[in-house]
Amino acid sequence: MKQNDKVEAFAITRYVRISPSKIRRILDQIRGRSCNEALIILKFMSYKSCPIISKVVSSAVSNAKTKFNYAEGSFFITEARADAGPSLKRFCPHAQGRGFPIKKQMCHIISLI
């Protein structure tokens, strides 16, 4: 392979039952960092989404290792994003027979190395 060739591996997790805005605040912290550093950051952050994101990042690293036979320390997170998925639509009963709509959001997490 030439030096100019881009090596890209990715991992996708779909239908995660957390809103995309809660995932994006974590992804902003790890975008552009090395994978080892990102996994350490995710290990010590106390958010519900951190274990899910760390699984996606480690899966992308594993995909890159099997696809390109590179050492684990040489990977950087070039792109990490959370796209909106479908919403679960529920109703909560309110006074006088009214129903209050509740949208339970889902997202898709994409990690590109």
PDB file of N, CA and C in Angstrom:
ATOM      1  N   MET A   1       0.826  -1.179   0.000  1.00  0.00           N
ATOM      2  CA  MET A   1       0.000   0.000   0.000  1.00  0.00           C
ATOM      3  C   MET A   1       0.878   1.253   0.000  1.00  0.00           C
ATOM      4  N   LYS A   2       0.458   2.273  -0.689  1.00  0.00           N
ATOM      5  CA  LYS A   2       1.182   3.531  -0.732  1.00  0.00           C
ATOM      6  C   LYS A   2       0.886   4.347   0.517  1.00  0.00           C
ATOM      7  N   GLN A   3       1.691   5.377   0.752  1.00  0.00           N
ATOM      8  CA  GLN A   3       1.473   6.219   1.917  1.00  0.00           C
ATOM      9  C   GLN A   3       0.232   7.084   1.769  1.00  0.00           C
ATOM     10  N   ASN A   4      -0.157   7.409   0.546  1.00  0.00           N
ATOM     11  CA  ASN A   4      -1.296   8.297   0.330  1.00  0.00           C
ATOM     12  C   ASN A   4      -2.634   7.586   0.464  1.00  0.00           C
ATOM     13  N   ASP A   5      -2.630   6.258   0.446  1.00  0.00           N
ATOM     14  CA  ASP A   5      -3.889   5.520   0.543  1.00  0.00           C
ATOM     15  C   ASP A   5      -4.504   5.696   1.924  1.00  0.00           C
ATOM     16  N   LYS A   6      -5.798   5.944   1.935  1.00  0.00           N
ATOM     17  CA  LYS A   6      -6.511   6.067   3.203  1.00  0.00           C
ATOM     18  C   LYS A   6      -6.958   4.695   3.665  1.00  0.00           C
ATOM     19  N   VAL A   7      -6.725   4.428   4.933  1.00  0.00           N
ATOM     20  CA  VAL A   7      -7.167   3.183   5.535  1.00  0.00           C
ATOM     21  C   VAL A   7      -8.373   3.523   6.395  1.00  0.00           C
ATOM     22  N   GLU A   8      -9.538   2.980   6.040  1.00  0.00           N
ATOM     23  CA  GLU A   8     -10.744   3.289   6.789  1.00  0.00           C
ATOM     24  C   GLU A   8     -11.460   2.003   7.185  1.00  0.00           C
ATOM     25  N   ALA A   9     -11.761   1.920   8.439  1.00  0.00           N
ATOM     26  CA  ALA A   9     -12.592   0.838   8.954  1.00  0.00           C
ATOM     27  C   ALA A   9     -13.663   1.495   9.814  1.00  0.00           C
ATOM     28  N   PHE A  10     -14.814   0.870   9.890  1.00  0.00           N
ATOM     29  CA  PHE A  10     -15.899   1.490  10.637  1.00  0.00           C
ATOM     30  C   PHE A  10     -16.712   0.442  11.364  1.00  0.00           C
ATOM     31  N   ALA A  11     -17.529   0.923  12.282  1.00  0.00           N
ATOM     32  CA  ALA A  11     -18.478   0.079  13.007  1.00  0.00           C
ATOM     33  C   ALA A  11     -19.752   0.896  13.217  1.00  0.00           C
ATOM     34  N   ILE A  12     -20.887   0.218  13.125  1.00  0.00           N
ATOM     35  CA  ILE A  12     -22.183   0.872  13.258  1.00  0.00           C
ATOM     36  C   ILE A  12     -23.012   0.116  14.291  1.00  0.00           C
ATOM     37  N   THR A  13     -23.639   0.862  15.160  1.00  0.00           N
ATOM     38  CA  THR A  13     -24.623   0.307  16.075  1.00  0.00           C
ATOM     39  C   THR A  13     -25.941   1.003  15.797  1.00  0.00           C
ATOM     40  N   ARG A  14     -26.983   0.220  15.619  1.00  0.00           N
ATOM     41  CA  ARG A  14     -28.267   0.790  15.251  1.00  0.00           C
ATOM     42  C   ARG A  14     -29.299   0.575  16.359  1.00  0.00           C
ATOM     43  N   TYR A  15     -30.277   1.447  16.361  1.00  0.00           N
ATOM     44  CA  TYR A  15     -31.437   1.362  17.258  1.00  0.00           C
ATOM     45  C   TYR A  15     -31.053   1.346  18.738  1.00  0.00           C
ATOM     46  N   VAL A  16     -30.143   2.247  19.112  1.00  0.00           N
ATOM     47  CA  VAL A  16     -29.764   2.406  20.512  1.00  0.00           C
ATOM     48  C   VAL A  16     -30.818   3.276  21.177  1.00  0.00           C
ATOM     49  N   ARG A  17     -31.315   2.871  22.323  1.00  0.00           N
ATOM     50  CA  ARG A  17     -32.444   3.530  22.964  1.00  0.00           C
ATOM     51  C   ARG A  17     -31.997   4.697  23.849  1.00  0.00           C
ATOM     52  N   ILE A  18     -31.175   5.580  23.280  1.00  0.00           N
ATOM     53  CA  ILE A  18     -30.743   6.810  23.930  1.00  0.00           C
ATOM     54  C   ILE A  18     -30.890   7.916  22.893  1.00  0.00           C
ATOM     55  N   SER A  19     -31.240   9.110  23.320  1.00  0.00           N
ATOM     56  CA  SER A  19     -31.422  10.191  22.359  1.00  0.00           C
ATOM     57  C   SER A  19     -30.074  10.589  21.742  1.00  0.00           C
ATOM     58  N   PRO A  20     -30.077  11.020  20.487  1.00  0.00           N
ATOM     59  CA  PRO A  20     -28.823  11.373  19.816  1.00  0.00           C
ATOM     60  C   PRO A  20     -28.074  12.527  20.480  1.00  0.00           C
ATOM     61  N   SER A  21     -28.779  13.458  21.088  1.00  0.00           N
ATOM     62  CA  SER A  21     -28.090  14.590  21.721  1.00  0.00           C
ATOM     63  C   SER A  21     -27.249  14.142  22.917  1.00  0.00           C
ATOM     64  N   LYS A  22     -27.707  13.125  23.638  1.00  0.00           N
ATOM     65  CA  LYS A  22     -26.940  12.607  24.772  1.00  0.00           C
ATOM     66  C   LYS A  22     -25.709  11.842  24.301  1.00  0.00           C
ATOM     67  N   ILE A  23     -25.798  11.212  23.144  1.00  0.00           N
ATOM     68  CA  ILE A  23     -24.651  10.495  22.583  1.00  0.00           C
ATOM     69  C   ILE A  23     -23.641  11.484  21.997  1.00  0.00           C
ATOM     70  N   ARG A  24     -24.136  12.542  21.357  1.00  0.00           N
ATOM     71  CA  ARG A  24     -23.254  13.496  20.675  1.00  0.00           C
ATOM     72  C   ARG A  24     -22.328  14.227  21.636  1.00  0.00           C
ATOM     73  N   ARG A  25     -22.784  14.497  22.860  1.00  0.00           N
ATOM     74  CA  ARG A  25     -21.908  15.207  23.798  1.00  0.00           C
ATOM     75  C   ARG A  25     -20.712  14.347  24.198  1.00  0.00           C
ATOM     76  N   ILE A  26     -20.842  13.034  24.140  1.00  0.00           N
ATOM     77  CA  ILE A  26     -19.720  12.145  24.424  1.00  0.00           C
ATOM     78  C   ILE A  26     -18.830  12.011  23.192  1.00  0.00           C
ATOM     79  N   LEU A  27     -19.439  11.894  22.023  1.00  0.00           N
ATOM     80  CA  LEU A  27     -18.671  11.741  20.791  1.00  0.00           C
ATOM     81  C   LEU A  27     -17.818  12.969  20.506  1.00  0.00           C
ATOM     82  N   ASP A  28     -18.266  14.148  20.915  1.00  0.00           N
ATOM     83  CA  ASP A  28     -17.474  15.358  20.730  1.00  0.00           C
ATOM     84  C   ASP A  28     -16.174  15.309  21.533  1.00  0.00           C
ATOM     85  N   GLN A  29     -16.177  14.581  22.633  1.00  0.00           N
ATOM     86  CA  GLN A  29     -14.985  14.474  23.478  1.00  0.00           C
ATOM     87  C   GLN A  29     -13.923  13.547  22.883  1.00  0.00           C
ATOM     88  N   ILE A  30     -14.341  12.541  22.105  1.00  0.00           N
ATOM     89  CA  ILE A  30     -13.378  11.541  21.626  1.00  0.00           C
ATOM     90  C   ILE A  30     -13.017  11.707  20.157  1.00  0.00           C
ATOM     91  N   ARG A  31     -13.722  12.549  19.432  1.00  0.00           N
ATOM     92  CA  ARG A  31     -13.461  12.723  17.994  1.00  0.00           C
ATOM     93  C   ARG A  31     -12.067  13.310  17.781  1.00  0.00           C
ATOM     94  N   GLY A  32     -11.265  12.694  16.901  1.00  0.00           N
ATOM     95  CA  GLY A  32      -9.922  13.172  16.595  1.00  0.00           C
ATOM     96  C   GLY A  32      -8.838  12.607  17.487  1.00  0.00           C
ATOM     97  N   ARG A  33      -9.166  11.835  18.470  1.00  0.00           N
ATOM     98  CA  ARG A  33      -8.170  11.260  19.382  1.00  0.00           C
ATOM     99  C   ARG A  33      -7.769   9.857  18.926  1.00  0.00           C
ATOM    100  N   SER A  34      -6.695   9.356  19.507  1.00  0.00           N
ATOM    101  CA  SER A  34      -6.312   7.978  19.220  1.00  0.00           C
ATOM    102  C   SER A  34      -7.307   7.042  19.895  1.00  0.00           C
ATOM    103  N   CYS A  35      -7.406   5.846  19.387  1.00  0.00           N
ATOM    104  CA  CYS A  35      -8.407   4.907  19.901  1.00  0.00           C
ATOM    105  C   CYS A  35      -8.119   4.492  21.342  1.00  0.00           C
ATOM    106  N   ASN A  36      -6.844   4.311  21.676  1.00  0.00           N
ATOM    107  CA  ASN A  36      -6.512   3.945  23.062  1.00  0.00           C
ATOM    108  C   ASN A  36      -6.899   5.055  24.031  1.00  0.00           C
ATOM    109  N   GLU A  37      -6.614   6.288  23.652  1.00  0.00           N
ATOM    110  CA  GLU A  37      -6.955   7.424  24.499  1.00  0.00           C
ATOM    111  C   GLU A  37      -8.473   7.570  24.635  1.00  0.00           C
ATOM    112  N   ALA A  38      -9.185   7.349  23.527  1.00  0.00           N
ATOM    113  CA  ALA A  38     -10.643   7.456  23.555  1.00  0.00           C
ATOM    114  C   ALA A  38     -11.259   6.391  24.459  1.00  0.00           C
ATOM    115  N   LEU A  39     -10.740   5.171  24.413  1.00  0.00           N
ATOM    116  CA  LEU A  39     -11.267   4.108  25.260  1.00  0.00           C
ATOM    117  C   LEU A  39     -11.005   4.380  26.745  1.00  0.00           C
ATOM    118  N   ILE A  40      -9.861   4.996  27.048  1.00  0.00           N
ATOM    119  CA  ILE A  40      -9.563   5.353  28.432  1.00  0.00           C
ATOM    120  C   ILE A  40     -10.511   6.454  28.916  1.00  0.00           C
ATOM    121  N   ILE A  41     -10.756   7.439  28.057  1.00  0.00           N
ATOM    122  CA  ILE A  41     -11.687   8.518  28.406  1.00  0.00           C
ATOM    123  C   ILE A  41     -13.080   7.948  28.659  1.00  0.00           C
ATOM    124  N   LEU A  42     -13.523   7.059  27.779  1.00  0.00           N
ATOM    125  CA  LEU A  42     -14.862   6.478  27.918  1.00  0.00           C
ATOM    126  C   LEU A  42     -14.975   5.607  29.167  1.00  0.00           C
ATOM    127  N   LYS A  43     -13.880   4.982  29.552  1.00  0.00           N
ATOM    128  CA  LYS A  43     -13.905   4.111  30.730  1.00  0.00           C
ATOM    129  C   LYS A  43     -14.175   4.889  32.011  1.00  0.00           C
ATOM    130  N   PHE A  44     -13.679   6.127  32.094  1.00  0.00           N
ATOM    131  CA  PHE A  44     -13.788   6.890  33.327  1.00  0.00           C
ATOM    132  C   PHE A  44     -14.887   7.941  33.307  1.00  0.00           C
ATOM    133  N   MET A  45     -15.631   8.077  32.215  1.00  0.00           N
ATOM    134  CA  MET A  45     -16.773   8.990  32.195  1.00  0.00           C
ATOM    135  C   MET A  45     -17.988   8.248  32.735  1.00  0.00           C
ATOM    136  N   SER A  46     -18.823   8.958  33.468  1.00  0.00           N
ATOM    137  CA  SER A  46     -19.944   8.297  34.131  1.00  0.00           C
ATOM    138  C   SER A  46     -21.272   8.636  33.448  1.00  0.00           C
ATOM    139  N   TYR A  47     -21.402   8.250  32.190  1.00  0.00           N
ATOM    140  CA  TYR A  47     -22.647   8.423  31.458  1.00  0.00           C
ATOM    141  C   TYR A  47     -23.151   7.058  31.013  1.00  0.00           C
ATOM    142  N   LYS A  48     -24.452   6.952  30.817  1.00  0.00           N
ATOM    143  CA  LYS A  48     -25.060   5.697  30.393  1.00  0.00           C
ATOM    144  C   LYS A  48     -24.580   5.280  29.010  1.00  0.00           C
ATOM    145  N   SER A  49     -24.250   6.249  28.166  1.00  0.00           N
ATOM    146  CA  SER A  49     -23.888   5.955  26.783  1.00  0.00           C
ATOM    147  C   SER A  49     -22.423   5.546  26.609  1.00  0.00           C
ATOM    148  N   CYS A  50     -21.581   5.733  27.601  1.00  0.00           N
ATOM    149  CA  CYS A  50     -20.149   5.449  27.453  1.00  0.00           C
ATOM    150  C   CYS A  50     -19.837   3.974  27.167  1.00  0.00           C
ATOM    151  N   PRO A  51     -20.456   2.995  27.861  1.00  0.00           N
ATOM    152  CA  PRO A  51     -20.167   1.601  27.502  1.00  0.00           C
ATOM    153  C   PRO A  51     -20.602   1.240  26.083  1.00  0.00           C
ATOM    154  N   ILE A  52     -21.683   1.828  25.619  1.00  0.00           N
ATOM    155  CA  ILE A  52     -22.164   1.545  24.265  1.00  0.00           C
ATOM    156  C   ILE A  52     -21.183   2.108  23.241  1.00  0.00           C
ATOM    157  N   ILE A  53     -20.711   3.335  23.469  1.00  0.00           N
ATOM    158  CA  ILE A  53     -19.774   3.961  22.539  1.00  0.00           C
ATOM    159  C   ILE A  53     -18.438   3.238  22.556  1.00  0.00           C
ATOM    160  N   SER A  54     -17.995   2.790  23.719  1.00  0.00           N
ATOM    161  CA  SER A  54     -16.723   2.072  23.785  1.00  0.00           C
ATOM    162  C   SER A  54     -16.797   0.739  23.042  1.00  0.00           C
ATOM    163  N   LYS A  55     -17.970   0.091  23.052  1.00  0.00           N
ATOM    164  CA  LYS A  55     -18.126  -1.133  22.269  1.00  0.00           C
ATOM    165  C   LYS A  55     -18.028  -0.852  20.776  1.00  0.00           C
ATOM    166  N   VAL A  56     -18.596   0.275  20.345  1.00  0.00           N
ATOM    167  CA  VAL A  56     -18.535   0.629  18.926  1.00  0.00           C
ATOM    168  C   VAL A  56     -17.099   0.945  18.514  1.00  0.00           C
ATOM    169  N   VAL A  57     -16.380   1.689  19.341  1.00  0.00           N
ATOM    170  CA  VAL A  57     -14.992   2.043  19.027  1.00  0.00           C
ATOM    171  C   VAL A  57     -14.111   0.802  19.007  1.00  0.00           C
ATOM    172  N   SER A  58     -14.267  -0.078  19.991  1.00  0.00           N
ATOM    173  CA  SER A  58     -13.447  -1.294  20.021  1.00  0.00           C
ATOM    174  C   SER A  58     -13.797  -2.224  18.865  1.00  0.00           C
ATOM    175  N   SER A  59     -15.048  -2.217  18.431  1.00  0.00           N
ATOM    176  CA  SER A  59     -15.426  -3.006  17.261  1.00  0.00           C
ATOM    177  C   SER A  59     -14.791  -2.450  15.998  1.00  0.00           C
ATOM    178  N   ALA A  60     -14.733  -1.116  15.873  1.00  0.00           N
ATOM    179  CA  ALA A  60     -14.080  -0.506  14.715  1.00  0.00           C
ATOM    180  C   ALA A  60     -12.580  -0.803  14.714  1.00  0.00           C
ATOM    181  N   VAL A  61     -11.951  -0.807  15.885  1.00  0.00           N
ATOM    182  CA  VAL A  61     -10.529  -1.149  15.987  1.00  0.00           C
ATOM    183  C   VAL A  61     -10.305  -2.601  15.580  1.00  0.00           C
ATOM    184  N   SER A  62     -11.173  -3.479  16.040  1.00  0.00           N
ATOM    185  CA  SER A  62     -11.068  -4.889  15.681  1.00  0.00           C
ATOM    186  C   SER A  62     -11.255  -5.097  14.176  1.00  0.00           C
ATOM    187  N   ASN A  63     -12.204  -4.375  13.594  1.00  0.00           N
ATOM    188  CA  ASN A  63     -12.410  -4.464  12.147  1.00  0.00           C
ATOM    189  C   ASN A  63     -11.184  -3.987  11.381  1.00  0.00           C
ATOM    190  N   ALA A  64     -10.547  -2.908  11.862  1.00  0.00           N
ATOM    191  CA  ALA A  64      -9.360  -2.387  11.203  1.00  0.00           C
ATOM    192  C   ALA A  64      -8.179  -3.353  11.330  1.00  0.00           C
ATOM    193  N   LYS A  65      -8.046  -3.982  12.504  1.00  0.00           N
ATOM    194  CA  LYS A  65      -6.948  -4.927  12.701  1.00  0.00           C
ATOM    195  C   LYS A  65      -7.086  -6.137  11.797  1.00  0.00           C
ATOM    196  N   THR A  66      -8.295  -6.667  11.661  1.00  0.00           N
ATOM    197  CA  THR A  66      -8.478  -7.843  10.820  1.00  0.00           C
ATOM    198  C   THR A  66      -8.424  -7.499   9.337  1.00  0.00           C
ATOM    199  N   LYS A  67      -8.832  -6.292   8.982  1.00  0.00           N
ATOM    200  CA  LYS A  67      -8.876  -5.914   7.571  1.00  0.00           C
ATOM    201  C   LYS A  67      -7.515  -5.489   7.026  1.00  0.00           C
ATOM    202  N   PHE A  68      -6.719  -4.766   7.849  1.00  0.00           N
ATOM    203  CA  PHE A  68      -5.486  -4.173   7.349  1.00  0.00           C
ATOM    204  C   PHE A  68      -4.214  -4.661   8.041  1.00  0.00           C
ATOM    205  N   ASN A  69      -4.313  -5.479   9.093  1.00  0.00           N
ATOM    206  CA  ASN A  69      -3.161  -6.030   9.810  1.00  0.00           C
ATOM    207  C   ASN A  69      -2.220  -4.946  10.339  1.00  0.00           C
ATOM    208  N   TYR A  70      -2.770  -3.914  10.965  1.00  0.00           N
ATOM    209  CA  TYR A  70      -1.972  -2.871  11.580  1.00  0.00           C
ATOM    210  C   TYR A  70      -1.945  -3.063  13.081  1.00  0.00           C
ATOM    211  N   ALA A  71      -0.962  -2.401  13.725  1.00  0.00           N
ATOM    212  CA  ALA A  71      -0.897  -2.432  15.188  1.00  0.00           C
ATOM    213  C   ALA A  71      -2.044  -1.606  15.768  1.00  0.00           C
ATOM    214  N   GLU A  72      -2.451  -1.953  16.968  1.00  0.00           N
ATOM    215  CA  GLU A  72      -3.631  -1.325  17.565  1.00  0.00           C
ATOM    216  C   GLU A  72      -3.402   0.138  17.923  1.00  0.00           C
ATOM    217  N   GLY A  73      -2.204   0.539  18.268  1.00  0.00           N
ATOM    218  CA  GLY A  73      -1.940   1.898  18.715  1.00  0.00           C
ATOM    219  C   GLY A  73      -1.908   2.942  17.624  1.00  0.00           C
ATOM    220  N   SER A  74      -1.994   2.534  16.366  1.00  0.00           N
ATOM    221  CA  SER A  74      -1.839   3.495  15.267  1.00  0.00           C
ATOM    222  C   SER A  74      -3.156   4.001  14.708  1.00  0.00           C
ATOM    223  N   PHE A  75      -4.274   3.761  15.370  1.00  0.00           N
ATOM    224  CA  PHE A  75      -5.579   4.164  14.853  1.00  0.00           C
ATOM    225  C   PHE A  75      -6.066   5.440  15.531  1.00  0.00           C
ATOM    226  N   PHE A  76      -6.698   6.295  14.731  1.00  0.00           N
ATOM    227  CA  PHE A  76      -7.315   7.524  15.214  1.00  0.00           C
ATOM    228  C   PHE A  76      -8.770   7.556  14.793  1.00  0.00           C
ATOM    229  N   ILE A  77      -9.602   8.152  15.608  1.00  0.00           N
ATOM    230  CA  ILE A  77     -11.020   8.275  15.288  1.00  0.00           C
ATOM    231  C   ILE A  77     -11.185   9.490  14.385  1.00  0.00           C
ATOM    232  N   THR A  78     -11.453   9.248  13.114  1.00  0.00           N
ATOM    233  CA  THR A  78     -11.600  10.355  12.174  1.00  0.00           C
ATOM    234  C   THR A  78     -13.017  10.896  12.166  1.00  0.00           C
ATOM    235  N   GLU A  79     -13.984  10.027  12.355  1.00  0.00           N
ATOM    236  CA  GLU A  79     -15.376  10.465  12.357  1.00  0.00           C
ATOM    237  C   GLU A  79     -16.153   9.646  13.373  1.00  0.00           C
ATOM    238  N   ALA A  80     -16.948  10.322  14.155  1.00  0.00           N
ATOM    239  CA  ALA A  80     -17.848   9.660  15.099  1.00  0.00           C
ATOM    240  C   ALA A  80     -19.119  10.482  15.123  1.00  0.00           C
ATOM    241  N   ARG A  81     -20.234   9.847  14.790  1.00  0.00           N
ATOM    242  CA  ARG A  81     -21.477  10.606  14.745  1.00  0.00           C
ATOM    243  C   ARG A  81     -22.642   9.766  15.242  1.00  0.00           C
ATOM    244  N   ALA A  82     -23.686  10.469  15.649  1.00  0.00           N
ATOM    245  CA  ALA A  82     -24.918   9.830  16.099  1.00  0.00           C
ATOM    246  C   ALA A  82     -26.057  10.409  15.270  1.00  0.00           C
ATOM    247  N   ASP A  83     -26.685   9.570  14.483  1.00  0.00           N
ATOM    248  CA  ASP A  83     -27.809   9.979  13.656  1.00  0.00           C
ATOM    249  C   ASP A  83     -29.110   9.569  14.335  1.00  0.00           C
ATOM    250  N   ALA A  84     -30.149  10.319  14.052  1.00  0.00           N
ATOM    251  CA  ALA A  84     -31.448  10.020  14.655  1.00  0.00           C
ATOM    252  C   ALA A  84     -32.039   8.759  14.046  1.00  0.00           C
ATOM    253  N   GLY A  85     -32.616   7.941  14.874  1.00  0.00           N
ATOM    254  CA  GLY A  85     -33.304   6.738  14.435  1.00  0.00           C
ATOM    255  C   GLY A  85     -34.804   6.937  14.572  1.00  0.00           C
ATOM    256  N   PRO A  86     -35.558   5.874  14.491  1.00  0.00           N
ATOM    257  CA  PRO A  86     -37.004   5.999  14.661  1.00  0.00           C
ATOM    258  C   PRO A  86     -37.365   6.290  16.114  1.00  0.00           C
ATOM    259  N   SER A  87     -38.541   6.839  16.317  1.00  0.00           N
ATOM    260  CA  SER A  87     -39.016   7.147  17.664  1.00  0.00           C
ATOM    261  C   SER A  87     -40.121   6.183  18.059  1.00  0.00           C
ATOM    262  N   LEU A  88     -40.069   5.742  19.309  1.00  0.00           N
ATOM    263  CA  LEU A  88     -41.183   4.979  19.853  1.00  0.00           C
ATOM    264  C   LEU A  88     -42.242   5.974  20.291  1.00  0.00           C
ATOM    265  N   LYS A  89     -43.441   5.815  19.818  1.00  0.00           N
ATOM    266  CA  LYS A  89     -44.497   6.761  20.146  1.00  0.00           C
ATOM    267  C   LYS A  89     -45.408   6.142  21.199  1.00  0.00           C
ATOM    268  N   ARG A  90     -45.516   6.817  22.333  1.00  0.00           N
ATOM    269  CA  ARG A  90     -46.328   6.352  23.441  1.00  0.00           C
ATOM    270  C   ARG A  90     -47.260   7.480  23.886  1.00  0.00           C
ATOM    271  N   PHE A  91     -48.270   7.137  24.661  1.00  0.00           N
ATOM    272  CA  PHE A  91     -49.183   8.137  25.201  1.00  0.00           C
ATOM    273  C   PHE A  91     -49.275   7.974  26.707  1.00  0.00           C
ATOM    274  N   CYS A  92     -49.265   9.113  27.397  1.00  0.00           N
ATOM    275  CA  CYS A  92     -49.427   9.151  28.839  1.00  0.00           C
ATOM    276  C   CYS A  92     -50.801   9.745  29.135  1.00  0.00           C
ATOM    277  N   PRO A  93     -51.616   9.103  29.961  1.00  0.00           N
ATOM    278  CA  PRO A  93     -52.945   9.656  30.240  1.00  0.00           C
ATOM    279  C   PRO A  93     -52.867  10.934  31.064  1.00  0.00           C
ATOM    280  N   HIS A  94     -53.687  11.896  30.683  1.00  0.00           N
ATOM    281  CA  HIS A  94     -53.777  13.157  31.404  1.00  0.00           C
ATOM    282  C   HIS A  94     -55.227  13.397  31.817  1.00  0.00           C
ATOM    283  N   ALA A  95     -55.457  14.520  32.422  1.00  0.00           N
ATOM    284  CA  ALA A  95     -56.775  14.825  32.977  1.00  0.00           C
ATOM    285  C   ALA A  95     -57.835  14.967  31.895  1.00  0.00           C
ATOM    286  N   GLN A  96     -59.056  14.642  32.242  1.00  0.00           N
ATOM    287  CA  GLN A  96     -60.240  14.793  31.407  1.00  0.00           C
ATOM    288  C   GLN A  96     -60.152  13.982  30.110  1.00  0.00           C
ATOM    289  N   GLY A  97     -59.538  12.820  30.177  1.00  0.00           N
ATOM    290  CA  GLY A  97     -59.512  11.905  29.050  1.00  0.00           C
ATOM    291  C   GLY A  97     -58.531  12.244  27.952  1.00  0.00           C
ATOM    292  N   ARG A  98     -57.651  13.188  28.178  1.00  0.00           N
ATOM    293  CA  ARG A  98     -56.679  13.562  27.160  1.00  0.00           C
ATOM    294  C   ARG A  98     -55.465  12.640  27.225  1.00  0.00           C
ATOM    295  N   GLY A  99     -54.796  12.544  26.104  1.00  0.00           N
ATOM    296  CA  GLY A  99     -53.562  11.774  26.054  1.00  0.00           C
ATOM    297  C   GLY A  99     -52.397  12.684  25.704  1.00  0.00           C
ATOM    298  N   PHE A 100     -51.307  12.557  26.439  1.00  0.00           N
ATOM    299  CA  PHE A 100     -50.125  13.371  26.210  1.00  0.00           C
ATOM    300  C   PHE A 100     -49.098  12.519  25.471  1.00  0.00           C
ATOM    301  N   PRO A 101     -48.669  12.929  24.253  1.00  0.00           N
ATOM    302  CA  PRO A 101     -47.730  12.100  23.489  1.00  0.00           C
ATOM    303  C   PRO A 101     -46.318  12.142  24.075  1.00  0.00           C
ATOM    304  N   ILE A 102     -45.661  10.993  24.058  1.00  0.00           N
ATOM    305  CA  ILE A 102     -44.282  10.855  24.505  1.00  0.00           C
ATOM    306  C   ILE A 102     -43.502  10.231  23.360  1.00  0.00           C
ATOM    307  N   LYS A 103     -42.373  10.846  22.979  1.00  0.00           N
ATOM    308  CA  LYS A 103     -41.499  10.292  21.952  1.00  0.00           C
ATOM    309  C   LYS A 103     -40.236   9.775  22.617  1.00  0.00           C
ATOM    310  N   LYS A 104     -40.027   8.486  22.519  1.00  0.00           N
ATOM    311  CA  LYS A 104     -38.812   7.884  23.055  1.00  0.00           C
ATOM    312  C   LYS A 104     -37.858   7.703  21.880  1.00  0.00           C
ATOM    313  N   GLN A 105     -36.790   8.488  21.876  1.00  0.00           N
ATOM    314  CA  GLN A 105     -35.917   8.554  20.711  1.00  0.00           C
ATOM    315  C   GLN A 105     -34.893   7.435  20.695  1.00  0.00           C
ATOM    316  N   MET A 106     -34.500   7.055  19.472  1.00  0.00           N
ATOM    317  CA  MET A 106     -33.427   6.093  19.241  1.00  0.00           C
ATOM    318  C   MET A 106     -32.383   6.748  18.352  1.00  0.00           C
ATOM    319  N   CYS A 107     -31.188   6.157  18.301  1.00  0.00           N
ATOM    320  CA  CYS A 107     -30.164   6.705  17.424  1.00  0.00           C
ATOM    321  C   CYS A 107     -29.311   5.583  16.855  1.00  0.00           C
ATOM    322  N   HIS A 108     -28.553   5.936  15.816  1.00  0.00           N
ATOM    323  CA  HIS A 108     -27.581   5.060  15.181  1.00  0.00           C
ATOM    324  C   HIS A 108     -26.209   5.682  15.410  1.00  0.00           C
ATOM    325  N   ILE A 109     -25.255   4.896  15.933  1.00  0.00           N
ATOM    326  CA  ILE A 109     -23.908   5.387  16.225  1.00  0.00           C
ATOM    327  C   ILE A 109     -22.953   4.845  15.166  1.00  0.00           C
ATOM    328  N   ILE A 110     -22.153   5.746  14.571  1.00  0.00           N
ATOM    329  CA  ILE A 110     -21.196   5.353  13.532  1.00  0.00           C
ATOM    330  C   ILE A 110     -19.824   5.825  13.954  1.00  0.00           C
ATOM    331  N   SER A 111     -18.854   4.915  13.960  1.00  0.00           N
ATOM    332  CA  SER A 111     -17.487   5.237  14.306  1.00  0.00           C
ATOM    333  C   SER A 111     -16.582   4.858  13.132  1.00  0.00           C
ATOM    334  N   LEU A 112     -15.815   5.828  12.648  1.00  0.00           N
ATOM    335  CA  LEU A 112     -14.946   5.621  11.486  1.00  0.00           C
ATOM    336  C   LEU A 112     -13.497   5.811  11.920  1.00  0.00           C
ATOM    337  N   ILE A 113     -12.665   4.837  11.584  1.00  0.00           N
ATOM    338  CA  ILE A 113     -11.244   4.877  11.968  1.00  0.00           C
ATOM    339  C   ILE A 113     -10.401   4.954  10.711  1.00  0.00           C
TER     340      ILE A 113
END
